[in-house]
Amino acid sequence: MRTTLPNPPPSAGTGAGAAAGSGGGRADWAAARRLLPYLWPPGELELRLRVVVSILLLVAAKVATVTVPLFYKAAVDALTVPGDVADAVVAVPLALLVGYGSLRVLQQVFGELQGMVFTKVSERATRRVALRIFTHLHRLSLRFHLDRQTGGLSRVIERGTRAIDVLLRLALFRTGPQLLELAFVCGVLWTLYDWRFAAVTLVTVGGYIAYTVVVTDWRMAHRRVMNTADSDANTKAIDSLINYETVKYFNNERHEAERYDAALARLEGASVRAKNSLAALNVGQGFIIAAGLVLMMVMAAEGVADGTMTVGDFVLVNSYLMQLALPLNMLGMVYRELKQALTDMESMFGLLDAPAEVTDPPGAPALAVTGGEVRFEDVQFGYGPDRDILRGISFTIPAGRKVAVVGQSGAGKSTLARLLYRFYDPTGGRILVDGQDIRTVRQDSLHAVIGVVPQDTVLFNDTIGYNIAYGRPGADEAAVQEAAEAAAIHRFVAGLPEGYDTRVGERGLKLSGGEKQRVAIARTILKNPAILILDEATSALDTHTERAIQDSLDTVSRNRTTLVIAHRLSTVIDADEILVMDAGRIVERGRHDALLASGGAYAEMWRRQQESARLAGQLAAMDGEARDDAETMAGSQGPAVSKP
């Protein structure tokens, strides 16, 4: 019987940006205001000058746009004057039409120049916002990154940076200029005719904008649901593909497809509702524009009929209306995109508001390492108020010595490494390196002196050489090869067709567990840290590979202050001190022989592991004998004879 696993509810978001759009217009425009310092950067005169010049070019383009119909009107009036039409065509209208064409060219030239001048400003702003968010995400604590969903988070950043371009293109270069053009047109109509033409223009445009805003705000609820469903579907797809092997191991392709399809179904429903609601918006917009056009044309026609307006005036009014109507037809799209861009920017800037749990105190000095002594003093820690992990841990690792921590899963062993590296701060007690509380020094200086070889080595999807050189970016090829030789992987790499340029695949999946571990050791050797953390570095390897890797680990830990977190006790028998942890406390400590002699928890763990090793050896021997017997029996029967 196939067990159906429940589908989790749609993702609630990714951190601070989860409630994107819930703050309303005020929150949206607050996000836009946060962009202003990037567009008007202090101390950068070139970029500020570009902003000023682009605004002047924008105004010039709109002046040319508004002036074009005036030349058109004058040409029409000249053509409708009684007399020799041929002479009129050759004289006045020709000059007016040349001026009309020139203004249209200038209109486009000013617009293109404005785009060219401002492009560097917008691209620089996008670059700096993206870099700041990227940097901030690396400053956030491990807790944030353990809780995050990579697919949804990447979508928030992707949509947010794209929203900057959308916001500038629509707000600064379309909506703003359109409002400026509306003001110019109303001024021209009021000056040439009377207030009624300006009033009808304002009412038509104002009504169109108001209707568009109200209906689009209603439609945005569907867009937010659609965004949430989109992020959820993307998260599920990425998570499933990243864990491709696990999906295969448990034969859960169908389950993953069902989860993904459920997310796509939510996206489909929200998309259908959003697109159907567009019909109401389009119908209302069309009615308002048509009503305004008809009223203006009737007023102009009456003026021509009673002799107060010329045919050129009729054409001028029509030109202005059409000139305004065409962009207004796009206003619904512009407003929707603008609102969406503001919502996306709110989500992106929300990531910047996520507080960094672990921070450096103001003016914190760099860690000064003299020998590398590590001391835990009554350290207490919990991942939550109801989840205590460490309960008063105290021990010292003298400079250049090795201390091992063993115990059952969940005892708090790996938490010690995370606290020493300052992924978290202890809730009680303190941790010192050469007498300095690590909370009082800069994190980058602490990280610079600590090297970690984890149990699960994750490599970048790049070359072997790049992954080793990651231990010290900028290291030359000779240093990389020297580190590889110390980790006993150089011969393997040199034998590959592409050598150190061999790509390792996603998370290093093209390499075996032992090869990945040796790459991790090599890059740690290249980093040359004073303090070394070996976090169950061989527990995921087979016994033969473990023994080979252990030799490399012994080499890299020599003369370094080393904290070994181990599951297999056979890897820590040479430690200067072994700490046995249980339920967040140290229950035994001492050297290997002394702990065995005491007959306590360590001795019991040793006995069980030795018994398991003996049983595994016996089973392997039995399998070998069975294979030998089968081969002997097959050989005694002689070659097979085909029957006729």
XYZ file of C-alpha atoms in Angstrom:
644
model
C 0.000 0.000 0.000
C 1.358 3.411 -0.937
C 1.327 5.891 1.927
C 0.273 9.402 0.894
C 2.359 12.018 2.605
C 0.466 15.208 3.449
C 1.223 18.325 1.466
C 2.384 21.164 3.687
C 0.581 24.496 3.493
C 1.889 27.159 1.152
C 5.124 28.753 2.228
C 4.615 31.668 4.493
C 7.530 33.468 2.972
C 11.133 33.869 3.692
C 11.966 35.803 6.749
C 11.236 39.437 6.909
C 9.754 39.628 3.489
C 6.983 37.152 4.161
C 4.295 39.680 4.633
C 5.124 41.567 1.539
C 2.417 43.877 0.475
C 0.469 43.631 3.713
C 1.527 47.057 4.850
C -0.457 48.877 2.162
C 0.483 51.954 0.199
C 2.389 53.597 3.029
C 4.719 50.602 3.346
C 5.095 50.450 -0.452
C 6.211 54.058 -0.752
C 8.423 53.642 2.301
C 10.266 51.014 0.251
C 10.558 53.504 -2.621
C 11.986 56.133 -0.273
C 14.636 53.643 0.832
C 15.821 53.550 -2.767
C 16.412 57.325 -2.980
C 19.861 57.332 -1.285
C 21.062 54.883 -3.942
C 19.852 57.228 -6.713
C 21.345 60.334 -5.078
C 24.508 58.868 -3.536
C 26.359 61.264 -1.219
C 29.764 62.357 -2.400
C 29.361 61.042 -5.965
C 29.086 64.178 -8.080
C 29.083 62.345 -11.408
C 26.010 60.286 -10.555
C 24.216 63.306 -9.094
C 25.001 65.315 -12.227
C 23.597 62.502 -14.340
C 20.349 62.660 -12.354
C 20.038 66.430 -12.900
C 20.851 66.227 -16.625
C 18.418 63.360 -17.156
C 15.605 65.358 -15.502
C 16.358 68.371 -17.739
C 16.322 66.128 -20.812
C 13.044 64.618 -19.659
C 11.452 68.084 -19.365
C 12.839 69.040 -22.783
C 11.319 65.913 -24.310
C 7.900 66.771 -22.857
C 8.114 70.378 -24.048
C 8.800 69.061 -27.555
C 5.902 66.613 -27.233
C 3.437 69.324 -26.248
C 4.714 71.698 -28.979
C 4.279 69.169 -31.814
C 0.439 69.536 -32.079
C 0.792 73.348 -32.212
C 2.809 73.069 -35.429
C 0.279 70.549 -36.702
C -2.570 72.992 -36.005
C -0.782 75.852 -37.758
C -0.177 73.718 -40.838
C -3.837 72.666 -41.028
C -5.032 76.267 -40.655
C -2.672 77.374 -43.420
C -4.061 74.702 -45.714
C -7.656 75.726 -45.041
C -7.124 79.464 -45.796
C -9.074 80.476 -48.960
C -6.876 81.285 -51.945
C -4.267 79.558 -54.005
C -3.841 76.306 -52.132
C -0.791 75.320 -54.168
C 1.086 78.436 -53.109
C 0.131 77.779 -49.487
C 1.396 74.236 -49.665
C 4.737 75.362 -51.021
C 5.227 78.275 -48.619
C 3.951 78.244 -45.032
C 2.731 74.636 -44.450
C 5.958 73.147 -45.749
C 8.003 75.056 -43.165
C 5.513 74.137 -40.435
C 5.584 70.479 -41.380
C 9.384 70.504 -41.346
C 9.214 72.046 -37.875
C 6.622 69.418 -36.882
C 8.907 66.616 -38.038
C 11.944 68.173 -36.372
C 10.158 68.406 -33.048
C 9.115 64.764 -33.242
C 12.740 63.824 -33.880
C 13.881 66.024 -30.983
C 11.263 64.424 -28.772
C 12.774 60.996 -29.425
C 16.364 62.261 -29.233
C 15.783 63.889 -25.841
C 14.109 60.713 -24.591
C 16.929 58.458 -25.752
C 19.607 60.793 -24.387
C 17.815 60.887 -21.069
C 17.837 57.081 -20.964
C 21.523 56.926 -21.870
C 22.467 59.455 -19.177
C 20.407 57.823 -16.423
C 21.240 54.172 -17.192
C 24.464 54.272 -15.180
C 22.593 55.693 -12.177
C 19.907 52.996 -12.216
C 22.326 50.127 -12.846
C 24.657 51.340 -10.107
C 21.724 51.581 -7.686
C 20.610 48.039 -8.540
C 24.149 46.747 -8.095
C 24.598 48.404 -4.702
C 21.239 47.282 -3.345
C 21.881 43.682 -4.457
C 25.384 43.726 -2.952
C 24.142 45.163 0.329
C 21.462 42.491 0.655
C 23.919 39.745 -0.292
C 26.387 41.010 2.322
C 23.666 41.348 4.960
C 22.467 37.785 4.362
C 25.978 36.555 5.114
C 25.952 38.539 8.362
C 22.751 36.929 9.580
C 22.992 34.090 12.059
C 22.990 30.397 11.297
C 19.503 30.250 12.820
C 18.135 32.454 10.007
C 19.741 30.320 7.309
C 18.582 27.058 8.860
C 15.006 28.387 8.830
C 15.149 29.893 5.342
C 13.850 28.350 2.132
C 16.452 28.892 -0.557
C 14.066 28.921 -3.518
C 11.680 31.451 -1.973
C 14.560 33.615 -0.738
C 16.193 33.718 -4.166
C 12.877 34.744 -5.718
C 12.506 37.609 -3.221
C 15.960 38.936 -4.141
C 15.446 38.372 -7.867
C 12.068 40.122 -7.950
C 13.311 42.920 -5.694
C 16.316 43.830 -7.839
C 14.203 43.638 -10.988
C 11.641 45.884 -9.286
C 14.208 48.692 -9.068
C 14.440 48.847 -12.848
C 10.654 48.621 -13.178
C 10.096 51.369 -10.621
C 12.545 53.758 -12.269
C 11.325 53.006 -15.769
C 7.640 53.388 -14.925
C 7.596 55.993 -12.167
C 10.453 58.231 -13.206
C 10.295 57.893 -16.978
C 6.650 57.217 -17.713
C 4.234 58.211 -14.932
C 6.102 61.336 -13.876
C 6.584 62.653 -17.429
C 2.963 61.793 -18.227
C 1.736 63.945 -15.349
C 4.058 66.728 -16.479
C 2.661 66.466 -20.003
C -0.888 66.600 -18.612
C -0.064 69.851 -16.805
C 1.434 71.340 -19.983
C -1.577 70.296 -22.089
C -4.073 71.736 -19.608
C -2.105 74.962 -19.545
C -2.088 75.197 -23.365
C -5.817 74.421 -23.653
C -6.712 76.965 -20.975
C -4.534 79.600 -22.627
C -5.745 79.039 -26.219
C -9.421 78.393 -25.488
C -11.212 78.397 -22.126
C -11.253 76.561 -18.806
C -13.807 73.966 -19.965
C -11.320 72.138 -22.203
C -8.756 72.011 -19.410
C -11.417 70.905 -16.918
C -12.698 68.068 -19.106
C -9.124 66.917 -19.699
C -8.382 66.936 -15.976
C -11.639 65.165 -15.062
C -11.122 62.506 -17.735
C -7.554 61.788 -16.748
C -8.309 62.080 -13.019
C -11.291 59.746 -13.272
C -9.280 57.271 -15.287
C -6.464 57.303 -12.736
C -8.824 57.032 -9.734
C -10.738 54.115 -11.271
C -7.508 52.371 -12.212
C -6.070 52.785 -8.708
C -9.201 51.483 -6.947
C -9.687 48.447 -9.186
C -5.993 47.616 -9.340
C -5.742 47.709 -5.538
C -8.573 45.182 -5.458
C -6.745 43.056 -8.003
C -3.474 43.206 -6.045
C -4.879 40.792 -3.462
C -4.945 38.146 -6.193
C -1.423 39.107 -7.258
C -0.096 38.653 -3.720
C -1.652 35.204 -3.514
C -0.140 34.459 -6.915
C 3.311 35.596 -5.737
C 3.099 33.430 -2.617
C 2.055 30.430 -4.692
C 4.849 31.133 -7.187
C 7.478 31.240 -4.418
C 6.056 28.075 -2.876
C 6.175 26.194 -6.185
C 9.705 27.399 -6.880
C 10.854 26.415 -3.379
C 9.426 22.920 -3.720
C 11.006 22.445 -7.136
C 14.478 23.567 -6.032
C 14.319 21.630 -2.760
C 13.316 18.455 -4.574
C 15.991 18.786 -7.260
C 18.718 19.565 -4.717
C 17.724 16.394 -2.858
C 17.499 14.338 -6.057
C 19.265 11.336 -4.541
C 16.990 11.225 -1.495
C 13.924 11.339 -3.757
C 15.314 8.376 -5.698
C 16.302 6.431 -2.579
C 12.721 6.472 -1.286
C 11.017 6.106 -4.669
C 9.139 9.340 -4.058
C 9.099 10.848 -7.549
C 5.319 10.625 -7.575
C 5.043 12.254 -4.160
C 7.320 15.123 -5.244
C 5.329 15.576 -8.445
C 2.096 15.699 -6.425
C 3.515 18.309 -4.039
C 4.773 20.399 -6.941
C 1.474 20.038 -8.805
C -0.461 21.114 -5.705
C 1.642 24.270 -5.538
C 1.148 24.835 -9.269
C -2.608 24.357 -8.814
C -2.671 27.140 -6.222
C -0.668 29.293 -8.625
C -3.055 28.415 -11.457
C -6.145 29.386 -9.427
C -4.656 32.702 -8.305
C -3.469 33.484 -11.853
C -6.911 32.788 -13.330
C -8.617 35.064 -10.796
C -6.056 37.814 -11.398
C -6.447 37.667 -15.179
C -10.254 37.471 -15.095
C -10.463 40.556 -12.889
C -8.607 42.414 -15.636
C -11.797 42.459 -17.731
C -13.610 44.758 -15.284
C -10.643 47.107 -15.259
C -10.386 47.296 -19.049
C -14.110 47.907 -19.594
C -14.239 50.767 -17.077
C -11.098 52.365 -18.456
C -12.423 52.204 -22.008
C -15.705 53.850 -20.996
C -13.990 56.765 -19.211
C -11.617 57.468 -22.116
C -14.419 57.256 -24.697
C -16.650 59.624 -22.686
C -13.866 62.183 -22.348
C -12.982 61.962 -26.041
C -16.584 62.374 -27.191
C -17.218 65.372 -24.902
C -14.049 67.171 -25.997
C -14.740 66.548 -29.682
C -18.334 67.813 -29.340
C -17.100 71.012 -27.680
C -14.485 71.522 -30.406
C -16.995 70.793 -33.194
C -19.396 73.371 -31.761
C -16.575 75.922 -31.699
C -15.784 75.275 -35.375
C -19.482 75.509 -36.270
C -20.004 78.892 -34.595
C -16.705 80.275 -35.931
C -14.861 80.632 -32.610
C -12.487 77.808 -33.490
C -10.764 76.775 -36.675
C -10.330 73.350 -38.183
C -6.763 73.508 -36.918
C -8.099 74.029 -33.388
C -10.309 70.973 -33.818
C -7.275 68.966 -34.927
C -5.201 70.371 -32.046
C -7.747 69.312 -29.416
C -8.021 65.893 -31.022
C -4.224 65.539 -31.156
C -3.825 66.426 -27.492
C -6.553 64.003 -26.474
C -5.068 61.179 -28.502
C -1.608 62.071 -27.244
C -2.836 61.679 -23.668
C -5.151 58.735 -24.338
C -2.528 56.435 -25.797
C -0.318 56.449 -22.676
C -3.446 56.349 -20.490
C -4.405 53.078 -22.135
C -1.217 51.719 -20.594
C -1.800 53.311 -17.202
C -3.512 50.234 -15.801
C -0.504 48.117 -16.702
C 1.840 50.808 -15.432
C 0.062 51.068 -12.096
C -0.107 47.297 -11.675
C 3.574 46.930 -12.452
C 4.390 49.879 -10.226
C 2.441 48.435 -7.309
C 4.011 45.034 -7.873
C 7.476 46.590 -8.033
C 6.855 48.425 -4.752
C 5.601 45.215 -3.151
C 8.646 43.296 -4.373
C 10.978 46.040 -3.158
C 9.256 45.984 0.225
C 9.943 42.259 0.465
C 13.566 42.718 -0.597
C 14.259 45.588 1.798
C 12.521 43.514 4.465
C 15.510 41.172 4.261
C 17.725 44.106 5.265
C 15.493 44.590 8.313
C 16.123 41.039 9.504
C 18.318 41.588 12.578
C 21.733 39.997 12.814
C 21.592 37.813 15.898
C 25.371 37.747 16.340
C 27.002 41.186 16.054
C 30.320 42.812 16.896
C 30.349 45.440 19.643
C 31.197 48.964 18.432
C 34.935 49.393 17.982
C 35.630 45.720 18.640
C 39.343 44.872 18.234
C 40.734 42.002 16.209
C 41.468 38.747 18.002
C 45.125 38.557 19.010
C 46.274 34.936 18.855
C 49.463 34.103 20.735
C 49.100 30.351 21.087
C 45.492 29.423 20.417
C 44.302 28.293 23.855
C 40.526 27.738 23.959
C 38.563 27.841 27.191
C 34.857 27.234 27.855
C 33.704 28.663 31.187
C 30.317 27.480 32.478
C 28.819 27.771 28.982
C 25.062 27.419 28.696
C 23.030 27.489 25.530
C 19.624 26.614 24.118
C 18.101 26.952 20.655
C 14.940 28.198 22.319
C 13.580 28.925 25.781
C 12.218 25.380 26.040
C 15.191 23.613 24.433
C 18.311 23.668 26.585
C 21.316 22.080 24.883
C 24.345 22.902 27.045
C 24.170 23.074 30.837
C 27.307 24.535 32.358
C 30.130 23.272 30.126
C 33.697 24.041 31.279
C 36.926 22.775 29.777
C 40.221 24.044 28.363
C 42.150 23.117 25.236
C 45.778 24.182 25.811
C 47.563 25.721 22.857
C 48.669 23.054 20.376
C 46.790 20.241 22.172
C 43.892 18.042 21.065
C 40.654 17.622 23.029
C 37.958 15.240 21.845
C 34.247 15.374 22.657
C 32.202 12.174 22.422
C 28.689 11.179 23.363
C 25.346 10.088 22.030
C 23.534 12.036 19.307
C 21.831 15.118 20.728
C 24.276 15.445 23.622
C 25.384 18.892 22.370
C 28.746 18.026 20.806
C 28.336 19.930 17.526
C 26.844 22.876 19.382
C 30.257 23.404 21.005
C 31.796 23.906 17.551
C 29.055 26.300 16.482
C 29.515 28.377 19.619
C 33.291 28.475 19.232
C 32.920 29.653 15.632
C 30.309 32.117 16.925
C 27.441 31.015 14.775
C 25.543 31.606 18.025
C 26.359 33.320 21.296
C 26.004 31.370 24.555
C 23.098 32.300 26.792
C 25.353 31.926 29.815
C 29.064 31.705 30.561
C 31.755 32.655 28.078
C 34.244 31.270 25.560
C 37.797 32.586 25.473
C 40.644 32.314 22.972
C 43.986 33.208 24.519
C 42.087 34.887 27.347
C 39.860 37.037 25.085
C 36.076 36.652 25.203
C 35.159 35.930 21.595
C 32.065 38.141 21.937
C 34.302 41.190 22.395
C 36.396 40.757 19.216
C 35.581 41.077 15.526
C 34.000 37.995 14.019
C 36.135 38.119 10.892
C 39.317 37.953 12.972
C 37.916 34.987 14.930
C 36.900 33.145 11.759
C 40.332 33.781 10.251
C 42.089 31.677 12.909
C 39.645 28.749 12.988
C 39.543 25.985 10.400
C 36.645 23.523 10.211
C 36.459 20.098 8.593
C 32.767 19.152 8.828
C 31.109 15.781 8.547
C 29.121 16.730 5.455
C 31.491 18.500 3.099
C 29.611 20.641 0.586
C 31.654 21.838 -2.358
C 30.923 24.644 -4.790
C 29.876 23.646 -8.284
C 33.278 24.630 -9.662
C 36.678 23.034 -10.158
C 38.691 21.036 -7.644
C 41.343 23.751 -7.762
C 38.786 26.449 -6.943
C 37.383 24.466 -4.018
C 40.823 23.924 -2.496
C 41.851 27.547 -3.110
C 38.665 28.626 -1.308
C 40.623 28.115 1.895
C 42.723 31.137 0.941
C 41.318 33.027 -2.062
C 44.132 34.288 -4.242
C 46.525 31.461 -3.393
C 48.760 30.481 -6.295
C 48.753 27.086 -7.993
C 51.850 25.889 -6.145
C 50.225 26.529 -2.748
C 47.061 24.713 -3.849
C 49.039 21.680 -4.967
C 51.083 21.679 -1.780
C 47.888 21.615 0.288
C 46.528 18.814 -1.898
C 49.679 16.781 -1.360
C 49.397 17.249 2.411
C 45.808 15.993 2.205
C 46.944 13.032 0.048
C 44.699 13.949 -2.872
C 47.208 15.441 -5.317
C 47.965 12.098 -6.997
C 44.249 11.468 -7.561
C 43.662 14.948 -9.000
C 46.760 14.831 -11.199
C 45.477 11.573 -12.703
C 42.232 13.157 -13.867
C 42.040 14.241 -17.539
C 41.456 17.879 -16.559
C 43.466 17.788 -13.331
C 42.689 20.647 -10.976
C 40.285 22.082 -13.576
C 37.941 19.118 -13.115
C 34.467 20.316 -12.111
C 33.003 18.616 -9.045
C 29.296 19.069 -9.841
C 26.475 20.333 -7.643
C 27.572 20.068 -3.978
C 30.557 17.965 -5.167
C 28.401 14.998 -6.187
C 30.904 13.893 -8.850
C 33.401 13.012 -6.108
C 33.217 10.190 -3.601
C 32.802 10.893 0.104
C 36.488 10.314 0.777
C 37.557 12.533 -2.124
C 35.308 15.356 -0.973
C 36.660 15.030 2.542
C 40.237 15.253 1.299
C 39.359 18.409 -0.646
C 37.921 19.839 2.585
C 41.099 18.927 4.441
C 43.252 20.462 1.695
C 41.462 23.796 1.796
C 41.710 23.824 5.590
C 45.453 23.189 5.320
C 45.662 26.066 2.848
C 43.861 28.335 5.322
C 46.537 27.456 7.899
C 44.405 28.103 11.005
C 45.710 28.245 14.554
C 42.602 26.443 15.846
C 41.083 23.405 14.171
C 37.593 21.932 14.553
C 37.014 18.389 13.289
C 33.246 17.943 13.467
C 32.698 14.186 13.008
C 34.894 14.494 9.934
C 35.041 10.738 9.240
C 31.771 9.404 10.660
C 30.118 9.208 7.224
C 32.980 7.208 5.676
C 33.646 3.496 5.510
C 36.307 2.012 7.799
C 38.999 1.737 5.120
C 38.484 5.315 3.901
C 38.241 6.534 7.477
C 41.685 5.169 8.305
C 43.216 6.826 5.243
C 41.503 10.155 5.987
C 42.497 9.933 9.648
C 46.168 10.044 8.677
C 45.546 13.298 6.816
C 43.630 14.707 9.778
C 46.473 13.816 12.126
C 48.820 15.706 9.822
C 46.673 18.834 9.628
C 46.006 18.907 13.401
C 49.655 18.538 14.429
C 50.800 21.498 16.577
C 47.343 23.109 16.284
C 44.778 23.613 19.012
C 42.235 21.009 17.976
C 38.659 20.300 19.033
C 37.563 16.885 17.766
C 33.875 15.995 17.792
C 33.701 12.279 17.201
C 31.274 9.417 16.983
C 33.812 6.636 16.451
C 35.964 6.411 19.554
C 38.780 4.706 17.672
C 39.587 8.088 16.047
C 40.238 9.918 19.347
C 42.334 7.484 21.405
C 45.372 9.751 20.946
C 43.597 12.880 22.227
C 45.198 14.719 25.141
C 41.795 14.736 26.837
C 38.452 13.151 26.021
C 35.203 14.734 27.205
C 32.152 12.492 27.459
C 28.902 14.422 27.120
C 25.383 13.395 27.991
C 22.275 15.603 27.926
C 24.298 18.803 27.666
C 26.736 18.050 30.488
C 30.248 16.621 30.727
C 29.862 13.370 32.651
C 33.431 12.057 32.260
C 36.806 13.391 31.205
C 40.314 12.015 30.899
C 42.627 10.143 28.535
C 41.540 7.032 26.695
C 43.247 4.477 28.975
C 42.065 6.145 32.163
C 38.471 6.321 30.943
C 38.501 2.640 29.996
C 39.895 1.739 33.401
C 37.173 3.718 35.191
C 34.464 1.524 33.628
C 32.032 4.394 33.130
C 30.029 5.719 30.181
C 33.055 5.924 27.886
C 34.062 2.324 28.616
C 30.512 1.179 27.824
C 30.519 3.106 24.509
C 33.895 1.607 23.653
C 32.671 -1.902 24.427
C 29.587 -1.521 22.226
C 31.555 -0.101 19.306
C 34.193 -2.827 19.535
C 31.459 -5.479 19.599
C 29.809 -3.922 16.539
C 33.165 -3.873 14.735
C 33.752 -7.568 15.530
C 30.289 -8.532 14.286
C 30.816 -6.538 11.097
C 34.151 -8.285 10.565
C 32.614 -11.731 11.082
C 29.805 -10.983 8.628
C 32.314 -9.776 6.052
C 34.376 -12.942 6.527
C 31.269 -15.128 6.168
C 30.324 -13.328 2.957
C 33.843 -13.885 1.633
C 33.753 -17.604 2.450
C 30.347 -17.950 0.818
C 31.641 -16.344 -2.358
C 34.708 -18.617 -2.339
C 32.492 -21.715 -1.911
C 30.230 -20.629 -4.755
C 33.189 -20.072 -7.060
C 34.647 -23.484 -6.105
C 31.364 -25.260 -6.822
C 31.003 -23.497 -10.155
C 34.532 -24.510 -11.132
C 34.063 -28.196 -10.134
C 31.095 -28.583 -12.458
C 33.255 -27.886 -15.505
C 32.108 -26.005 -18.580
C 28.442 -25.965 -19.378
C 27.291 -28.277 -22.206
C 24.582 -27.123 -24.568
C 21.701 -29.524 -25.024
C 20.644 -30.334 -28.500
